[in-house]
């Protein structure tokens, strides 16, 4: 599904290398987790994959089902099936959450040559999905993320993911800021979407989310590289011992 | 005092081809007085402080510069609203296209007819608010209009009028030069809505004088035509009585030159005046200027100005807004915000917000900002599959929403919002 080879990225504005050769291969239907110290480049990886400005790819490749992601506009990547649940979801005053969601769903359908969803059909679906995430009608009416609590923003990301039905989902610290119940809701939302044709890359600092969303593979990122890859037990090791041992062992 | 050479040349050249229209004695007096004001003030030139950002040359030239007529197959603006239509084609009343004008609580007459009657209430309004509005700044183009306009409507509301009056200004001739002067008198406790739309002419000069008696209410929603080359100077002079309301909103999309002046006097206690505008400008020959002057001359009045402009490809937006609080106008609540969204570095927004306060118990605030599109929001929208252009349009509409929200009637607001969305969507 997602193939990243030797990805090197620097900041456009300054001469600072952030990703220093990242290799990652996620098969269809798999769930991978990335853990790693603050500032190791996890969010940068997710931004570069989704096409945010300000980064310069200085080497390597990233493909989604064989298609070169890095050559595409952000909206084209989304239409190709990539989705990023932001670490910090963006507030957009003046744009209603519903309008936003519907525009996004229909834009993607259009670019895939599908018919637009009717207003009624859309409303029905969004209401049903919002309900399972305990997002109330009022939140749907409000401007995108404006005045949402941290946890509400994260749930709103998952709602968007559920509506857009991407095939490659990147979740950047979707668990941070969530209370225990909300974390369960979000995990259930993610698990409901798990399928053979859909893969997940879950960026997190905590084992707890991985208790709910069992990963197939866990990677440790440090200083712009994946320094260790293992099974779910690797996350437990980090939870118990921190990164010191792993960093020492790979240094 | 003699006028500067440039000013007197411009004024003379403009007046050379014009003759005062005939009418009743009082009308002739009003027109002569207005002509006197033009002669003593002179027409504006670029050297005037009040015209520092906007070159009035095309507005004062003897001949109207040509403007192509925009072909459109759109449904009429405000078309879904049950309204009384009065149509002007290139500034000339078109009875065939207009509706029957009878409506409870409403008297509509044409300017030419009112001005030919020996006794008419218009005597107390025609040119009166315009003349009052000449201090402390010259608005000689409005005086020129008072002197020479022959077309327009004279409206009196004596009760709450059910249907809005819709003045529709069609543009058909590439060289038309139109002058319209409208009067609205809202009697005590009465209420009326005036809708205006259309480009009107290649060059359009319009004055609207609105006198609102105690507890009266006047609502005004306007969409200036989209013809790219059209030029317009419009003045709205309003005087508000006790506990009366004035609310005006203008949408401007395209047009080469637009100067909208709004001069409001709050003369009765507890009166409320809101003026708002949303403007979308494109190209380096686009200039849109909102010039507002609000005078608080009574106790407990509220005024509110909300102006938003989206500019790109070298377009220029101007805002000159002043709140004057006279001595004794205590408990004044004045608010003014002017903002621009600049879609590129070539476009510019020139703002001159002013407060002048001579009372001590007042709350006045003003702010002016100019900003680029929020790239973070743009990326967020794009990352959900919304193409950059559509995402920009969404953010543009969101930016303008605050001004559109000033329209009280939800149906009218919806109409303009939908159109704006459509127009933005069609642009490349
Ligand atoms: N636009 C930018 N300007 C300056 N520095 C940046 C920028 N983007 C990323 N960086 C730097 O790159 C490094 C990696 O940042 P990134 O956000 O990818 O880390 P992270 O692994 O997601 O950290 P966290 O766990 O704290 O979320 C950090 O040192 C960060 O300060
Ligand atoms: Mg991060």
XYZ file of C-alpha atoms and ligand atoms in Angstrom:
711
model
C 0.000 0.000 0.000
C 2.412 2.709 1.234
C 6.052 2.414 0.234
C 8.582 4.914 1.532
C 12.184 4.507 0.462
C 15.134 6.536 1.677
C 13.000 9.630 2.180
C 15.089 12.671 2.955
C 13.465 16.002 3.725
C 14.777 19.409 4.657
C 13.010 22.625 5.533
C 12.535 24.960 2.594
C 13.185 28.095 4.620
C 16.331 27.000 6.382
C 19.088 24.528 5.883
C 17.785 21.970 8.316
C 17.536 18.306 7.472
C 14.595 16.711 9.297
C 14.084 13.328 7.697
C 17.346 11.570 7.055
C 16.406 8.536 5.046
C 13.125 6.992 6.121
C 12.187 3.519 4.945
C 8.718 2.214 5.608
C 6.548 -0.337 3.904
C 2.937 -0.810 4.945
C 0.983 -3.642 3.371
C -2.720 -3.534 2.577
C -4.870 -4.052 5.651
C -1.976 -3.548 8.053
C -1.722 -1.262 11.034
C 1.695 0.213 11.738
C 2.570 2.397 14.676
C 5.369 4.943 14.891
C 6.677 6.018 18.250
C 9.614 8.252 18.956
C 10.898 11.134 21.006
C 9.548 14.660 20.529
C 11.008 16.337 17.524
C 12.154 13.137 15.870
C 10.273 13.931 12.656
C 7.028 11.969 12.944
C 4.686 14.850 12.110
C 7.055 16.019 9.419
C 6.769 12.623 7.764
C 2.972 12.825 7.866
C 2.991 16.376 6.444
C 5.395 15.534 3.664
C 3.285 12.558 2.689
C 0.166 14.696 2.558
C 1.822 17.517 0.652
C 2.212 20.423 3.013
C 4.264 23.397 1.780
C 7.526 24.349 3.373
C 9.416 21.089 3.002
C 11.869 20.070 0.332
C 12.327 16.425 -0.541
C 16.030 15.961 -1.120
C 15.965 12.244 -1.762
C 13.936 9.063 -1.780
C 10.427 8.163 -2.850
C 6.945 7.663 -1.455
C 4.282 5.788 -3.366
C 0.698 4.818 -2.636
C -0.254 1.677 -4.509
C 2.601 2.359 -6.883
C 1.607 5.962 -7.567
C 4.160 8.673 -6.792
C 2.655 10.645 -3.925
C 5.279 13.352 -3.853
C 4.439 14.595 -7.353
C 0.821 15.277 -6.500
C -1.076 18.245 -5.068
C -2.447 17.667 -1.555
C -6.004 17.317 -2.888
C -4.853 14.732 -5.418
C -3.209 12.701 -2.680
C -6.456 12.824 -0.749
C -8.389 11.701 -3.796
C -5.858 8.902 -4.250
C -6.898 7.681 -0.800
C -4.490 9.285 1.637
C -5.810 10.800 4.832
C -4.043 12.563 7.657
C -5.695 13.044 11.014
C -3.821 16.145 12.172
C -1.942 16.361 15.438
C -3.334 19.887 15.657
C -6.621 20.104 13.730
C -7.080 23.531 12.179
C -9.845 25.951 13.151
C -11.560 27.583 10.189
C -13.916 30.379 11.216
C -16.751 31.046 8.804
C -16.736 27.613 7.168
C -19.424 25.330 8.541
C -18.370 21.833 9.503
C -21.146 20.333 7.378
C -20.354 22.448 4.333
C -16.725 21.522 4.717
C -17.417 17.797 4.980
C -19.825 17.756 2.094
C -17.518 19.787 -0.127
C -14.685 17.394 0.695
C -16.711 14.233 0.104
C -18.074 15.511 -3.188
C -14.738 16.870 -4.374
C -13.199 13.444 -3.884
C -16.088 11.683 -5.558
C -15.876 14.063 -8.468
C -12.184 13.540 -8.962
C -12.793 9.797 -9.024
C -15.509 10.221 -11.606
C -18.281 9.308 -9.175
C -21.549 11.129 -8.808
C -21.927 13.711 -6.043
C -23.731 12.632 -2.929
C -27.173 14.182 -2.574
C -27.751 16.485 0.368
C -30.194 14.061 1.957
C -27.962 11.052 1.519
C -25.009 12.948 2.910
C -26.944 14.198 5.911
C -28.132 10.726 6.775
C -24.661 9.268 6.603
C -22.944 12.050 8.502
C -25.530 11.927 11.264
C -25.163 8.191 11.702
C -21.374 8.364 11.792
C -21.346 11.386 14.089
C -23.591 9.538 16.492
C -21.219 6.619 16.926
C -18.455 9.129 17.702
C -20.743 11.006 20.100
C -20.480 14.182 18.032
C -23.694 16.114 18.529
C -25.668 17.996 15.905
C -24.516 21.308 17.284
C -20.865 20.484 16.583
C -21.739 19.665 13.009
C -23.329 23.059 12.541
C -20.463 25.046 14.004
C -17.539 26.344 11.978
C -14.806 23.768 11.439
C -13.152 23.035 14.798
C -13.906 26.524 16.121
C -14.503 26.392 19.830
C -14.107 22.617 19.867
C -12.317 21.124 22.843
C -9.107 19.242 22.164
C -10.920 15.926 22.329
C -13.775 17.141 20.131
C -11.294 18.175 17.469
C -9.769 14.716 17.452
C -13.169 13.060 17.175
C -13.984 15.418 14.332
C -10.869 14.160 12.529
C -12.099 10.610 12.847
C -15.522 11.632 11.586
C -13.891 13.111 8.492
C -11.940 9.913 8.030
C -15.104 7.862 8.347
C -16.875 10.015 5.760
C -14.010 10.095 3.286
C -13.204 6.371 3.554
C -9.553 6.686 2.607
C -7.389 3.638 2.025
C -4.287 4.927 3.780
C -4.964 6.629 7.089
C -2.264 8.430 9.021
C -3.213 9.312 12.575
C -0.848 11.812 14.147
C -1.253 11.652 17.919
C -4.985 11.309 17.632
C -4.937 9.967 21.186
C -3.320 12.965 22.806
C -5.801 15.159 24.603
C -8.435 12.442 24.734
C -9.986 11.239 27.952
C -10.229 7.500 28.531
C -13.746 7.204 27.147
C -13.033 9.366 24.130
C -9.951 7.305 23.393
C -12.141 4.211 23.339
C -14.598 5.919 21.000
C -11.844 6.943 18.651
C -10.307 3.481 18.731
C -13.680 1.946 17.996
C -14.068 4.385 15.126
C -10.729 3.306 13.743
C -11.382 -0.382 14.280
C -14.733 -0.083 12.525
C -12.841 1.123 9.472
C -10.236 -1.607 9.515
C -10.493 -3.755 6.460
C -8.361 -5.691 4.036
C -8.060 -2.796 1.675
C -7.296 -0.124 4.246
C -4.076 0.516 6.099
C -3.195 2.684 9.082
C -0.113 4.477 10.250
C -0.650 5.451 13.863
C 1.735 7.976 15.390
C 1.555 7.918 19.154
C 3.526 8.370 22.335
C 1.504 5.927 24.387
C 0.891 2.251 24.543
C -2.698 2.874 25.623
C -4.078 3.600 22.170
C -2.310 0.505 20.893
C -4.165 -1.550 23.494
C -7.308 -0.665 21.577
C -5.910 -0.567 18.061
C -3.622 -3.569 17.910
C -0.766 -2.755 15.540
C 0.871 -5.337 13.312
C 4.191 -3.539 13.309
C 5.755 -0.907 15.573
C 8.530 1.453 14.427
C 10.704 3.686 16.505
C 11.709 6.949 14.906
C 14.570 9.035 16.198
C 16.440 11.909 14.670
C 14.740 11.619 11.304
C 15.119 7.889 10.832
C 13.350 4.662 11.682
C 15.865 3.137 14.036
C 14.034 0.027 15.093
C 11.112 -2.039 13.889
C 9.349 -4.810 15.755
C 6.032 -6.241 16.888
C 3.549 -4.860 19.438
C 5.985 -5.755 22.228
C 8.206 -2.887 21.134
C 5.536 -0.415 22.207
C 5.389 -2.047 25.622
C 9.135 -1.781 25.940
C 8.958 1.971 25.220
C 6.123 2.366 27.682
C 8.144 0.679 30.411
C 11.677 1.844 29.714
C 11.482 4.928 27.538
C 13.770 5.389 24.551
C 17.153 5.395 26.276
C 17.918 1.705 25.751
C 16.792 1.663 22.143
C 18.726 4.810 21.337
C 21.831 3.402 23.014
C 21.557 0.098 21.247
C 21.291 1.677 17.806
C 23.774 4.470 18.338
C -11.906 82.105 -2.701
C -10.801 81.083 -6.150
C -10.535 77.410 -6.917
C -7.190 75.901 -7.840
C -6.665 75.964 -11.587
C -7.000 72.217 -12.130
C -10.189 72.095 -10.107
C -11.804 75.011 -11.871
C -10.821 73.614 -15.278
C -12.314 70.234 -14.451
C -15.470 71.824 -13.080
C -15.934 74.164 -16.013
C -15.413 71.405 -18.538
C -17.955 69.188 -16.824
C -20.574 71.925 -16.455
C -20.171 73.143 -20.024
C -22.432 70.514 -21.542
C -25.095 70.507 -18.831
C -28.267 72.559 -18.444
C -30.451 72.787 -15.386
C -33.714 70.878 -15.835
C -37.026 72.703 -15.635
C -39.385 72.201 -12.704
C -41.475 73.878 -10.045
C -40.002 76.992 -8.459
C -38.781 75.211 -5.352
C -37.155 72.554 -7.545
C -35.359 75.128 -9.608
C -34.178 76.819 -6.431
C -32.888 73.534 -5.067
C -31.057 72.818 -8.301
C -29.607 76.292 -8.544
C -28.426 76.081 -4.967
C -26.776 72.751 -5.753
C -25.123 74.231 -8.808
C -23.880 77.012 -6.580
C -22.343 74.429 -4.270
C -20.627 72.752 -7.205
C -19.257 76.059 -8.401
C -17.929 77.043 -5.000
C -16.494 73.655 -4.048
C -15.379 72.595 -7.496
C -15.373 68.980 -8.599
C -12.873 66.625 -6.975
C -9.416 66.019 -8.318
C -6.690 63.644 -7.291
C -5.105 66.443 -5.279
C -7.954 66.508 -2.782
C -7.191 64.759 0.485
C -10.573 63.063 0.327
C -9.653 61.607 -3.059
C -6.113 60.689 -2.235
C -6.583 56.992 -2.940
C -9.144 57.209 -5.706
C -8.689 59.124 -8.906
C -12.006 60.829 -9.696
C -10.985 61.861 -13.249
C -13.286 59.351 -14.956
C -16.157 60.497 -12.748
C -15.696 64.177 -13.527
C -14.843 63.891 -17.218
C -17.339 65.609 -19.544
C -17.979 62.337 -21.389
C -18.545 58.978 -19.771
C -15.783 56.529 -20.647
C -17.238 53.565 -22.514
C -18.043 50.323 -20.706
C -18.873 47.021 -22.337
C -22.183 45.441 -21.392
C -21.828 42.123 -19.593
C -23.823 39.363 -21.188
C -25.345 37.077 -18.606
C -28.065 34.488 -18.558
C -28.399 34.496 -14.797
C -31.721 34.631 -13.059
C -32.425 38.128 -11.713
C -30.993 39.032 -8.330
C -33.643 39.074 -5.591
C -35.777 37.165 -8.114
C -37.172 34.843 -5.477
C -38.402 37.755 -3.365
C -41.924 39.114 -3.754
C -40.994 42.695 -4.605
C -42.109 45.799 -6.456
C -39.833 46.235 -9.451
C -38.962 49.620 -10.884
C -36.662 49.310 -13.841
C -34.288 51.895 -15.231
C -32.412 51.214 -18.446
C -29.228 53.242 -18.734
C -30.721 55.549 -16.141
C -34.108 56.003 -17.820
C -37.320 54.641 -16.333
C -38.781 51.741 -18.277
C -42.500 51.524 -17.427
C -43.041 48.381 -19.493
C -40.557 46.421 -17.433
C -41.788 47.781 -14.114
C -44.515 46.586 -11.781
C -47.674 48.264 -10.679
C -46.646 50.575 -7.873
C -49.638 50.399 -5.580
C -48.891 48.985 -2.170
C -50.375 49.630 1.245
C -48.412 52.190 3.232
C -46.284 53.142 0.257
C -46.306 56.106 -2.105
C -44.002 55.958 -5.092
C -43.618 58.774 -7.538
C -41.021 59.692 -10.113
C -38.594 62.478 -9.512
C -39.610 64.415 -12.604
C -43.221 64.400 -11.494
C -42.504 65.379 -7.900
C -40.154 68.151 -8.998
C -42.788 69.666 -11.256
C -45.399 70.009 -8.517
C -45.678 73.347 -6.749
C -46.349 71.688 -3.442
C -44.586 68.473 -2.580
C -42.959 67.011 0.507
C -39.852 66.360 -1.582
C -39.087 70.060 -1.194
C -37.937 69.372 2.372
C -35.645 66.570 1.348
C -34.347 67.074 -2.170
C -30.770 68.290 -1.881
C -31.332 69.041 1.796
C -29.444 66.113 3.298
C -26.899 66.337 0.485
C -26.249 69.979 1.397
C -25.943 69.098 5.089
C -23.487 66.381 4.133
C -21.107 68.876 2.512
C -19.598 69.679 5.885
C -16.882 69.117 6.879
C -15.872 67.459 3.616
C -16.829 68.419 0.069
C -18.980 65.957 -1.828
C -19.387 68.023 -4.937
C -20.239 65.068 -7.182
C -23.378 64.636 -5.081
C -24.218 68.320 -5.502
C -23.681 67.939 -9.241
C -26.210 65.122 -9.174
C -28.706 67.231 -7.217
C -28.369 69.996 -9.769
C -28.825 67.912 -12.896
C -30.576 64.615 -12.144
C -34.005 64.231 -13.722
C -34.568 60.534 -13.132
C -35.222 58.720 -9.895
C -37.915 57.729 -7.488
C -39.525 59.557 -4.629
C -40.751 57.135 -2.010
C -42.778 57.707 1.108
C -43.546 54.962 3.579
C -46.419 55.675 5.935
C -46.718 52.224 7.498
C -44.863 48.963 7.568
C -44.598 48.170 3.868
C -44.986 44.465 3.191
C -43.042 44.151 -0.050
C -39.616 45.612 -0.743
C -39.163 48.168 -3.478
C -36.576 46.938 -5.968
C -34.819 49.460 -8.148
C -33.286 47.561 -11.041
C -30.612 49.354 -12.979
C -29.985 47.796 -16.373
C -27.026 48.682 -18.501
C -27.506 48.399 -22.256
C -25.548 51.144 -23.955
C -21.755 51.116 -23.900
C -21.568 54.870 -23.573
C -24.471 55.647 -21.268
C -23.993 58.282 -18.599
C -26.749 58.022 -16.014
C -27.739 60.213 -13.110
C -30.354 59.132 -10.638
C -31.564 60.878 -7.541
C -33.808 58.941 -5.170
C -35.638 60.170 -2.114
C -37.018 58.064 0.672
C -39.063 59.429 3.505
C -39.961 56.990 6.238
C -42.727 58.419 8.391
C -42.933 57.863 12.134
C -43.168 54.185 12.953
C -43.122 53.166 9.288
C -40.784 50.643 7.745
C -39.616 49.937 4.228
C -36.983 47.891 2.445
C -35.215 49.187 -0.629
C -33.368 46.790 -2.904
C -31.103 48.054 -5.617
C -29.222 46.078 -8.177
C -27.526 46.365 -11.504
C -24.672 48.261 -13.134
C -27.004 51.059 -14.348
C -24.797 52.531 -17.043
C -21.271 52.905 -18.344
C -21.012 55.716 -15.828
C -23.467 56.053 -13.016
C -23.994 58.834 -10.536
C -26.562 58.160 -7.886
C -27.721 60.012 -4.827
C -30.081 58.555 -2.276
C -31.457 60.798 0.437
C -33.211 59.011 3.263
C -35.077 60.769 6.018
C -36.270 58.509 8.787
C -38.746 59.880 11.285
C -39.026 58.664 14.881
C -39.237 54.895 15.267
C -39.062 54.453 11.518
C -36.936 51.770 9.915
C -35.167 51.683 6.597
C -33.531 48.561 5.218
C -31.316 48.723 2.192
C -29.679 45.867 0.302
C -27.779 46.563 -2.852
C -25.842 44.551 -5.401
C -23.847 46.713 -7.760
C -23.593 45.306 -11.255
C -20.780 43.082 -12.374
C -20.012 44.786 -15.676
C -16.244 44.964 -15.636
C -15.737 48.429 -17.059
C -18.595 50.286 -15.397
C -17.878 53.251 -13.182
C -20.042 54.536 -10.398
C -20.150 57.181 -7.748
C -22.973 56.789 -5.289
C -23.945 58.785 -2.258
C -26.337 57.838 0.450
C -27.327 60.610 2.856
C -29.416 59.534 5.795
C -30.889 61.368 8.755
C -32.234 59.398 11.654
C -34.924 60.416 14.114
C -35.458 59.092 17.625
C -35.363 55.309 17.972
C -35.171 54.903 14.236
C -33.162 52.331 12.324
C -31.065 52.455 9.186
C -29.444 49.317 7.834
C -27.597 49.180 4.573
C -25.588 46.458 2.877
C -23.792 46.605 -0.452
C -22.265 43.809 -2.473
C -19.807 44.843 -5.145
C -18.320 42.365 -7.558
C -16.339 43.763 -10.505
C -16.800 47.255 -11.869
C -13.763 49.280 -12.793
C -14.351 52.151 -10.440
C -16.793 52.375 -7.567
C -16.943 55.083 -4.977
C -19.715 54.517 -2.456
C -20.147 57.316 0.023
C -22.462 56.960 2.949
C -23.162 59.944 5.146
C -25.311 59.338 8.169
C -26.536 61.732 10.827
C -27.929 60.246 13.995
C -30.044 63.176 15.147
C -32.595 61.406 17.333
C -31.803 59.643 20.596
C -31.421 55.864 20.607
C -31.261 55.536 16.856
C -29.287 52.801 15.148
C -27.313 52.875 11.896
C -25.541 49.899 10.386
C -23.604 50.053 7.131
C -21.862 47.063 5.658
C -20.226 46.072 2.442
C -18.663 43.054 0.827
C -16.518 43.532 -2.222
C -14.697 41.190 -4.588
C -12.181 42.822 -6.875
C -10.044 41.459 -9.613
C -7.374 43.010 -11.803
C -5.229 46.110 -11.724
C -7.926 48.306 -13.229
C -10.278 47.543 -10.362
C -10.770 50.116 -7.656
C -13.447 50.048 -5.009
C -13.798 52.800 -2.452
C -16.083 52.869 0.556
C -16.200 56.261 2.186
C -18.370 56.522 5.254
C -19.044 59.421 7.565
C -21.236 58.881 10.583
C -22.178 61.735 12.868
C -23.520 61.013 16.321
C -25.536 64.027 17.382
C -27.911 62.491 19.939
C -27.813 60.376 23.061
C -27.652 56.595 23.184
C -27.181 55.951 19.476
C -25.440 52.989 17.943
C -23.506 52.904 14.709
C -21.788 49.966 13.121
C -19.627 49.685 10.028
C -18.480 46.332 8.685
C -16.559 46.346 5.416
C -14.789 43.402 3.834
C -12.906 43.291 0.583
C -11.282 40.426 -1.251
C -8.730 41.614 -3.757
C -6.530 39.864 -6.299
C -4.505 40.373 -9.456
C -3.556 43.908 -8.569
C -6.955 45.152 -7.447
C -7.212 48.132 -5.099
C -9.588 48.566 -2.209
C -10.108 51.805 -0.314
C -11.864 52.448 2.943
C -12.275 55.856 4.523
C -14.492 55.678 7.527
C -15.135 58.276 10.140
C -17.152 58.360 13.298
C -17.779 61.861 14.612
C -19.268 62.096 18.070
C -20.565 65.596 18.724
C -20.591 67.248 22.128
C -23.502 65.901 24.130
C -23.818 62.669 22.155
C -23.350 60.624 25.298
C -23.771 56.843 25.499
C -22.659 56.577 21.903
C -21.790 53.089 20.781
C -19.676 53.255 17.642
C -18.041 50.304 15.944
C -16.086 50.152 12.765
C -14.155 47.345 11.143
C -12.612 47.268 7.694
C -10.719 44.252 6.498
C -9.184 43.040 3.331
C -8.134 39.639 2.151
C -5.331 40.053 -0.341
C -5.040 36.998 -2.556
C -1.689 38.123 -3.942
C 1.081 40.642 -3.352
C 0.010 42.888 -6.224
C -3.282 43.858 -4.651
C -3.600 46.582 -2.086
C -5.937 47.866 0.562
C -5.766 51.472 1.659
C -7.654 52.270 4.802
C -8.158 55.456 6.716
C -10.239 54.852 9.813
C -10.949 57.929 11.894
C -12.578 58.716 15.191
C -13.344 62.221 16.368
C -14.999 62.351 19.739
C -16.282 65.354 21.681
C -18.298 63.549 24.341
C -16.876 61.703 27.330
C -19.288 58.842 27.912
C -18.872 56.926 24.679
C -17.706 53.500 23.568
C -16.106 53.622 20.151
C -13.843 51.070 18.574
C -12.358 50.687 15.179
C -10.026 48.282 13.506
C -8.569 47.699 10.104
C -6.643 44.675 8.910
C -5.148 43.395 5.731
C -4.141 39.799 5.403
C -3.290 36.999 3.056
C -5.139 33.723 2.842
C -4.509 31.409 5.795
C -2.158 28.792 4.314
C -2.672 26.422 7.231
C -6.422 26.426 6.707
C -5.912 26.097 2.975
C -3.718 23.017 3.431
C -6.209 21.502 5.836
C -8.997 21.865 3.264
C -6.808 20.554 0.458
C -5.735 17.588 2.547
C -9.405 16.602 2.617
C -9.515 16.567 -1.165
C -10.830 20.068 -1.802
C -8.922 21.554 -4.758
C -6.878 24.648 -4.000
C -9.163 26.943 -5.974
C -12.330 25.649 -4.301
C -10.620 25.816 -0.913
C -9.635 29.430 -1.592
C -13.238 30.192 -2.523
C -14.481 28.613 0.705
C -12.088 30.730 2.739
C -13.013 33.803 0.704
C -16.697 33.293 1.404
C -15.905 32.685 5.053
C -14.036 35.979 5.125
C -16.937 37.855 3.552
C -19.510 36.100 5.736
C -19.136 38.601 8.539
C -20.288 41.391 6.229
C -23.061 39.324 4.642
C -24.273 38.431 8.119
C -25.204 42.092 8.505
C -28.134 41.529 6.128
C -31.106 41.035 8.383
C -33.461 39.289 6.005
C -32.266 35.675 5.690
C -33.760 35.221 2.209
C -31.901 38.240 0.838
C -28.693 37.165 2.546
C -29.037 33.675 1.141
C -29.605 34.987 -2.363
C -26.464 37.104 -2.312
C -24.396 34.383 -0.650
C -25.411 31.821 -3.279
C -24.625 34.169 -6.108
C -21.306 35.122 -4.651
C -20.466 31.452 -4.338
C -21.451 30.896 -7.949
C -19.476 33.873 -9.203
C -16.383 32.885 -7.257
C -16.715 29.304 -8.463
C -16.725 30.388 -12.074
C -13.578 32.467 -11.842
C -10.302 30.847 -12.793
N 8.319 24.447 9.700
C 9.296 24.186 10.587
N 10.139 25.169 10.968
C 11.118 24.920 11.841
N 11.354 23.729 12.394
C 10.554 22.719 12.051
C 9.472 22.885 11.142
N 8.849 21.705 10.981
C 9.511 20.844 11.772
N 10.532 21.445 12.393
C 11.469 20.810 13.318
O 11.680 19.501 12.850
C 11.785 18.592 13.931
C 10.753 17.498 13.783
O 9.463 17.989 14.051
P 8.164 17.100 14.062
O 7.026 17.986 14.306
O 8.145 16.290 12.825
O 8.429 16.165 15.314
P 7.517 15.044 15.967
O 8.291 13.811 15.913
O 6.197 15.051 15.354
O 7.437 15.562 17.466
P 6.245 15.483 18.566
O 6.326 14.126 19.145
O 6.642 16.497 19.561
O 4.976 15.776 17.875
C 11.629 19.420 15.184
O 12.907 19.739 15.654
C 10.904 20.644 14.716
O 11.196 21.746 15.519
Mg 4.278 15.515 16.033
